[in-house]
Coordinates of C-alpha atoms in Angstrom, one line a residue:
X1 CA 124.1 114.7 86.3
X2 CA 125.8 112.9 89.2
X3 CA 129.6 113.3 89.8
X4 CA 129.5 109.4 89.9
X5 CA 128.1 106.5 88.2
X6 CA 127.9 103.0 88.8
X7 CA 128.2 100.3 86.0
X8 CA 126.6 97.0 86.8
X9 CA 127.1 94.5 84.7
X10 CA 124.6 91.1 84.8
X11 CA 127.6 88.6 83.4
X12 CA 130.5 90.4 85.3
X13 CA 134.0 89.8 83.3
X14 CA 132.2 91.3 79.9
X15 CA 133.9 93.6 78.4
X16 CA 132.6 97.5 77.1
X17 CA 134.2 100.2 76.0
X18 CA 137.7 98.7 76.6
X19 CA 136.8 97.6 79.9
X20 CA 136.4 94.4 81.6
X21 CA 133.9 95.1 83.4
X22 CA 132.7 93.5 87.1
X23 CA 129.7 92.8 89.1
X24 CA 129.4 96.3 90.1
X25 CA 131.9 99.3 90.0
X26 CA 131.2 102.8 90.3
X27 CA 133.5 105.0 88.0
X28 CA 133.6 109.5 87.6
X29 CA 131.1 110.2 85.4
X30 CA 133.2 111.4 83.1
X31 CA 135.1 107.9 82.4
X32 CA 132.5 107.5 79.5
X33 CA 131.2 108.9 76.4
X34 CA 127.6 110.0 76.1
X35 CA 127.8 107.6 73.3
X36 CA 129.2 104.8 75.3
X37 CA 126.9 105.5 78.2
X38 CA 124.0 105.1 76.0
X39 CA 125.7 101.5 74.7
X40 CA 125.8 100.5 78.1
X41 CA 122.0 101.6 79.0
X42 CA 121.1 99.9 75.3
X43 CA 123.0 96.8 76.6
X44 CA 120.6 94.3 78.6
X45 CA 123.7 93.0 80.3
X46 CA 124.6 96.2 82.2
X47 CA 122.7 98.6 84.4
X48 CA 123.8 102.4 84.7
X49 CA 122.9 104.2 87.9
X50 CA 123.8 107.7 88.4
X51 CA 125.5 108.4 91.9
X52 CA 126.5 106.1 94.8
X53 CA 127.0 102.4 93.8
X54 CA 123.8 100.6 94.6
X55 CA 125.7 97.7 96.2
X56 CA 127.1 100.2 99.2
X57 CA 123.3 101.7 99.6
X58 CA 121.8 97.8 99.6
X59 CA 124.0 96.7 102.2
X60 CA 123.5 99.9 104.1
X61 CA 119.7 99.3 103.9
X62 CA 120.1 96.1 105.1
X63 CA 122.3 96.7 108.0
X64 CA 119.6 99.3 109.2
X65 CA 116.5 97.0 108.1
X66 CA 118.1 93.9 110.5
X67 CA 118.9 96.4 113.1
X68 CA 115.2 97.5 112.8
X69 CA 113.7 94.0 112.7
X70 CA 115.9 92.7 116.1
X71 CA 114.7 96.0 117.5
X72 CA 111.1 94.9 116.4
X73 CA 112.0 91.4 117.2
X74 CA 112.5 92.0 120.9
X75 CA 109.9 94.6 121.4
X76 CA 107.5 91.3 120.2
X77 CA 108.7 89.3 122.3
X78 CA 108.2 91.8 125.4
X79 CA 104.6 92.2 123.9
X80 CA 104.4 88.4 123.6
X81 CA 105.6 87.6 127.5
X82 CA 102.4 91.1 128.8
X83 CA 100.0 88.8 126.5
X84 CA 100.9 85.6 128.1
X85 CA 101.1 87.4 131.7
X86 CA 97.8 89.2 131.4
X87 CA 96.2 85.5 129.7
X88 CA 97.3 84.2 133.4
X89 CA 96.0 87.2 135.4
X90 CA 92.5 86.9 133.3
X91 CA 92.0 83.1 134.0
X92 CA 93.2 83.9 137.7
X93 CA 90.4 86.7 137.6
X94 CA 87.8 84.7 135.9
X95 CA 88.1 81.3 138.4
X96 CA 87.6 84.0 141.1
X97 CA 84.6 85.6 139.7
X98 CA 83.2 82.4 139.2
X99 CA 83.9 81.4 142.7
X100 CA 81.9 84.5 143.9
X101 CA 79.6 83.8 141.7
X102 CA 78.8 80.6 143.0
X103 CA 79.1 82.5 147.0
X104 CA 76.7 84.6 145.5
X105 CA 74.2 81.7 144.4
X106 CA 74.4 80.0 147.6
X107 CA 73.6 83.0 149.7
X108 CA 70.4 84.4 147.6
X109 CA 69.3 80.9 148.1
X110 CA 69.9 81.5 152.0
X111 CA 68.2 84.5 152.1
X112 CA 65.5 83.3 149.9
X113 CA 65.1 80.2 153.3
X114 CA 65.6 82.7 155.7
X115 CA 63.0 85.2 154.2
X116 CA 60.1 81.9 153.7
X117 CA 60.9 81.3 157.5
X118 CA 60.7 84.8 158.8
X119 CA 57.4 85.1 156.6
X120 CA 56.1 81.9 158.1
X121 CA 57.0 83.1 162.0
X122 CA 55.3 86.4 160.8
X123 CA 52.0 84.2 160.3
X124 CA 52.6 82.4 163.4
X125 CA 53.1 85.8 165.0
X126 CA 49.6 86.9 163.5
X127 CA 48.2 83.8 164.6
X128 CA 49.3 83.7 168.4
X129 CA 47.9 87.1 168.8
X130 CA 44.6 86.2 167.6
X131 CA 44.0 83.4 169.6
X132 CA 43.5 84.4 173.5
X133 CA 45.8 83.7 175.8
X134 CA 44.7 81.0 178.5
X135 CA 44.9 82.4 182.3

């Protein structure tokens, strides 16, 4: 058994056991019978917890939990302002691949021209050096 226990009562100002009793207190676990313990337990009005008053351990928590969730807070926001920064560098890097893309386009279609009219001096070529030249 704990060295401590903590009484809380549900309609604080109640009394038990001689006691008028508040929200929460937390008394040596020896203030109270077995007997009046098990009253108190019994009693729908009053929670018994053995040790450290739940009130001191909620708080606690909670100071910890909003320290965590300000920590967490800000580390989302970092995350938040990378996301928004590498949205801007991937646009930026999609309008310039498109850009080559397009480049890329405009020169197969110039090579495709220049290749018809290299093929068609090639014939021209072939031609001339059939025909004999005229002295």
């Amino acid at each position: 058994m704990a060295d401590q226990i903590t009484i809380i009562c549900r309609n604080p100002g109640m009394r038990r056991a001689g006691i008028k009793h508040p929200a929460s207190a937390t008394y040596a676990a020896d203030k109270f019978t077995k007997t009046e313990l098990a009253a108190f337990r019994a009693d729908p009005a009053f929670e018994v917890v053995d040790g450290e008053a739940p009130a001191a351990t909620t708080v606690s928590a909670l100071r910890t939990a909003e320290a965590e969730a300000k920590t967490k807070a800000e580390a989302l926001a970092t995350a938040n302002t990378e996301i928004e920064r590498l949205k801007g560098a991937h646009e930026t890097a999609e309008a310039k691949l498109e850009e080559r893309d397009t480049e890329i386009t405009a020169l197969k279609a110039e090579l495709a021209t220049a290749a018809t009219k290299i093929a068609a001096l090639e014939e021209a070529a072939k031609a001339a050096a059939k025909t004999p030249a005229k002295k």
